[in-house]
């Protein structure tokens, strides 16, 4: 039986890969500034400064766009919790430490620019948004079984890609070219972050195949977005899924399957130790496909009912 590698052994073995990927990231990342993505000339004072406090009619966003923007922003707000988890599972030294600092700094820009945009354009109620931020950050983010280097990098690989998909679709849903451009910029960052973690995890599959496969399988079976504990997450999540911001089909087809294909998971030889886990992963993916089909059917029927109600309402006017 292959010996299970310790956290320290994994960090040492994978450090050259981390260093190469930090350098790759720095060569590809484009510096940008949050203030360049906010329409400042739309801003005006609130009541505390002699202006007018927020009213629902001030927003140009529909309910779907509001739910998505709030969910995405509150997710970004919880960065201190994510930093803690990554820092604890990586190392403060060498390439690992450089990555943690750089990743944290880049992620911080996302929350800055999204909040500035929403406050300046009066897209959502700023008081409710701040109250939700306080509640969500106070609760923090505790990933449960995501502890350890392998589970940590497996989780963030899928999570960063999922966040990229959500941001891109939110930009389209806002029906505002300014918001769309801003969220495209954020999504580009998330994609580069995903590539870093995906490459680390791929190298781990070479170094400790069965051990890494177990981590990947456990993460996928228990996967939740990091904002799962935020206020109104279930309501907003349902609304986002129903209207194509992020749903089970996208999770499977645009996040899970592309990453697993990149890793050549089902073409690798994991030996007798990993065979059962590989079967378990295959069974899970088949079940996820069935769930996605069921979700699509329920969503289509729900949207059809909504359309019929609108038609009846318009007919009575």
C-alpha positions in Angstrom: 0.0 0.0 0.0 1.3 3.4 -0.9 2.2 5.6 2.1 0.0 8.6 2.6 2.0 11.7 2.3 2.0 14.3 5.1 1.0 17.9 4.6 4.7 19.0 4.9 5.8 16.4 2.4 3.2 17.5 -0.1 4.2 21.2 0.3 7.8 20.4 -0.2 7.2 18.1 -3.2 4.8 20.6 -4.9 6.8 23.8 -4.2 8.6 23.9 -7.5 5.2 23.6 -9.2 3.8 26.4 -7.1 6.8 28.6 -7.9 6.4 28.0 -11.7 2.7 28.8 -11.5 3.2 31.9 -9.4 5.6 33.1 -12.1 3.2 32.1 -14.8 0.4 34.0 -13.1 2.5 37.2 -12.7 3.4 37.1 -16.3 -0.3 36.8 -17.4 -2.2 38.9 -14.8 -3.1 42.4 -15.9 -3.1 45.2 -13.4 -6.3 47.1 -13.2 -7.8 49.7 -10.9 -11.3 49.5 -9.4 -12.0 53.2 -9.8 -11.7 52.8 -13.6 -14.8 50.6 -13.6 -17.3 52.7 -11.7 -19.5 55.4 -13.2 -18.8 58.0 -10.6 -20.8 60.8 -12.3 -24.0 58.9 -11.5 -23.3 59.2 -7.8 -25.0 61.6 -5.4 -25.2 62.2 -1.6 -27.4 60.2 0.7 -29.5 61.8 3.5 -26.7 61.9 6.0 -24.9 64.3 3.7 -27.9 66.3 2.8 -29.1 64.2 -0.1 -31.7 61.4 -0.5 -31.6 57.9 0.9 -32.1 54.9 -1.3 -35.5 54.0 -2.7 -36.4 50.9 -4.7 -37.2 53.0 -7.8 -33.6 54.3 -7.9 -32.3 50.9 -9.1 -32.1 49.9 -12.7 -31.5 46.2 -11.8 -34.3 43.7 -11.9 -34.7 41.1 -9.1 -32.5 38.5 -10.7 -29.6 40.9 -11.2 -30.0 42.3 -7.6 -29.9 38.8 -6.1 -26.9 37.8 -8.2 -24.9 41.0 -7.5 -25.6 40.8 -3.7 -24.7 37.1 -3.6 -21.5 37.6 -5.5 -20.5 40.6 -3.5 -21.1 39.1 -0.1 -19.1 36.1 -1.3 -16.2 38.4 -2.1 -16.6 40.2 1.2 -15.7 37.1 3.2 -12.1 37.2 1.9 -10.6 37.3 5.4 -12.0 33.9 6.1 -10.8 32.5 2.8 -7.3 34.0 3.4 -7.2 32.3 6.7 -8.1 28.9 5.2 -5.6 29.2 2.4 -2.8 30.5 4.6 -3.3 27.7 7.1 -3.2 25.0 4.4 -0.2 26.5 2.5 3.0 27.9 3.9 4.1 31.5 4.7 7.4 30.8 3.0 8.6 30.8 -0.5 6.3 30.5 -3.5 3.3 29.4 -1.3 3.5 32.6 0.8 3.9 34.7 -2.3 0.8 33.2 -3.8 -1.3 33.6 -0.7 -0.5 37.3 -0.5 -0.9 38.0 -4.2 -4.2 36.0 -4.5 -5.6 37.9 -1.4 -4.7 41.3 -2.8 -6.3 40.5 -6.2 -9.4 39.1 -4.7 -9.8 42.2 -2.5 -10.3 44.4 -5.6 -13.4 42.4 -6.5 -15.3 43.4 -3.4 -14.1 47.0 -3.7 -15.3 47.6 -7.3 -18.6 45.8 -6.9 -19.6 47.7 -3.8 -18.6 51.0 -5.3 -20.6 50.3 -8.4 -23.7 49.3 -6.4 -23.5 52.3 -4.1 -22.8 54.8 -6.8 -25.6 53.5 -9.2 -28.0 52.9 -6.3 -28.4 49.3 -7.6 -29.4 47.9 -4.2 -30.3 49.1 -0.8 -26.9 50.1 0.8 -28.2 49.7 4.3 -29.5 46.2 3.8 -26.3 45.4 1.9 -24.1 46.6 4.8 -26.2 44.7 7.4 -25.9 41.5 5.3 -22.1 42.1 5.1 -21.8 42.4 8.8 -23.8 39.3 9.4 -22.0 37.2 6.8 -18.5 38.2 7.8 -19.2 37.8 11.5 -20.3 34.2 10.8 -17.2 33.6 8.7 -16.4 30.7 6.4 -15.6 27.3 7.9 -15.2 24.7 5.1 -15.7 21.6 7.2 -13.9 18.8 5.5 -11.9 21.0 3.2 -9.0 21.0 5.5 -5.6 20.0 4.3 -3.6 21.0 1.2 -5.2 18.5 -1.2 -8.8 19.2 -0.2 -8.1 22.9 -0.1 -6.7 23.1 -3.7 -9.4 20.7 -5.0 -12.1 22.9 -3.5 -10.8 26.3 -4.7 -10.2 24.9 -8.2 -13.9 24.2 -8.7 -15.0 27.2 -6.6 -12.9 29.7 -8.6 -14.3 28.4 -11.9 -17.9 28.4 -10.5 -17.4 32.0 -9.4 -16.1 33.0 -12.8 -19.3 31.5 -14.4 -21.5 33.3 -11.9 -19.8 36.7 -12.4 -20.0 36.5 -16.2 -23.7 35.6 -16.2 -24.4 38.2 -13.6 -22.8 40.8 -15.9 -25.2 39.9 -18.7 -28.2 39.9 -16.4 -27.5 43.4 -15.2 -28.3 44.7 -18.7 -25.7 47.5 -18.2 -22.5 47.6 -20.2 -20.7 49.2 -17.3 -21.6 46.3 -15.0 -20.9 43.7 -17.7 -17.4 45.2 -18.3 -16.6 45.2 -14.6 -17.7 41.6 -14.0 -15.8 40.5 -17.1 -12.7 41.9 -15.5 -13.4 40.1 -12.3 -14.1 36.9 -14.1 -10.8 37.1 -15.9 -9.0 37.2 -12.5 -11.0 34.2 -11.2 -10.0 32.2 -14.3 -6.3 32.8 -13.7 -6.8 31.9 -10.0 -8.5 28.7 -11.0 -5.7 27.8 -13.4 -3.1 28.2 -10.5 -5.1 25.8 -8.2 -6.0 23.4 -11.0 -2.3 23.1 -12.0 -1.3 22.4 -8.4 -3.9 19.8 -8.1 -2.9 18.2 -11.3 0.7 18.0 -10.1 -0.6 16.4 -6.8 -2.3 13.7 -8.9 1.1 12.8 -10.3 2.8 12.9 -6.8 0.1 11.2 -4.7 -2.6 9.8 -7.1 -4.9 7.9 -4.9 -4.7 10.4 -2.1 -5.5 13.3 -4.4 -8.3 11.4 -6.1 -9.9 10.8 -2.7 -9.7 14.5 -1.8 -11.3 15.5 -5.2 -14.1 13.0 -4.8 -14.9 14.1 -1.3 -14.9 17.8 -2.3 -17.2 17.2 -5.2 -19.7 15.1 -3.2 -19.9 17.8 -0.5 -19.5 20.9 -2.7 -21.1 24.1 -1.6 -20.4 27.6 -2.7 -18.6 29.7 0.0 -21.6 32.0 0.3 -23.9 29.2 1.5 -24.3 30.7 4.9 -25.1 34.3 3.9 -28.5 35.9 4.6 -31.2 35.0 2.0 -28.7 32.6 0.2 -31.4 30.0 -0.5 -33.9 32.4 -1.9 -31.3 34.2 -4.0 -29.7 30.9 -5.1 -33.0 29.6 -6.4 -33.6 32.8 -8.3 -30.2 32.7 -9.8 -30.5 29.1 -10.8 -33.9 29.6 -12.3 -32.7 32.4 -14.5 -29.4 31.0 -15.7 -26.9 32.7 -13.4 -25.6 29.5 -11.8 -27.5 26.2 -11.9 -26.8 22.5 -11.6 -26.4 22.1 -15.3 -23.8 24.8 -15.4 -22.1 23.4 -12.4 -21.7 20.0 -14.1 -21.0 21.0 -17.7 -19.0 24.2 -17.2 -17.2 23.5 -14.0 -16.9 19.9 -12.9 -16.5 18.1 -16.2 -14.0 20.5 -17.8 -11.7 20.3 -14.8 -11.9 16.5 -14.6 -11.2 16.2 -18.3 -8.2 18.5 -18.0 -6.9 16.2 -15.2 -7.6 13.1 -17.4 -9.2 11.6 -14.3 -10.8 8.6 -15.9 -7.7 7.9 -18.1 -5.3 7.7 -15.1 -4.2 4.5 -13.4 -4.9 4.9 -9.7 -4.1 1.3 -8.9 -6.1 -0.9 -6.6 -6.1 1.8 -4.0 -7.9 4.3 -6.1 -10.2 2.0 -8.2 -13.1 2.1 -5.7 -12.8 5.8 -5.4 -12.8 6.3 -9.1 -16.0 4.1 -9.4 -17.5 6.3 -6.6 -16.7 9.4 -8.5 -18.2 8.0 -11.7 -21.4 7.1 -9.9 -21.6 10.5 -8.4 -21.3 12.2 -11.8 -24.1 10.0 -13.2 -26.3 11.0 -10.3 -25.4 14.6 -10.8 -26.4 14.3 -14.5 -29.8 12.9 -13.4 -30.3 15.7 -10.9 -29.4 18.3 -13.6 -32.0 16.8 -16.0 -34.6 16.9 -13.3 -33.7 20.5 -12.4 -34.0 21.6 -16.0 -37.5 20.0 -16.3 -38.7 21.7 -13.1 -37.2 25.0 -14.2 -38.8 24.9 -17.6 -42.2 24.2 -16.2 -41.8 27.0 -13.7 -40.8 29.5 -16.3 -43.7 28.4 -18.5 -46.1 29.0 -15.6 -44.6 32.5 -15.0 -45.0 33.3 -18.7 -48.6 32.2 -18.6 -49.3 34.3 -15.6 -47.8 37.4 -17.2 -50.0 36.8 -20.3 -53.1 36.5 -18.2 -52.2 39.7 -16.3 -51.6 41.6 -19.5 -54.8 40.4 -21.0 -56.8 41.8 -18.1 -55.3 45.3 -18.4 
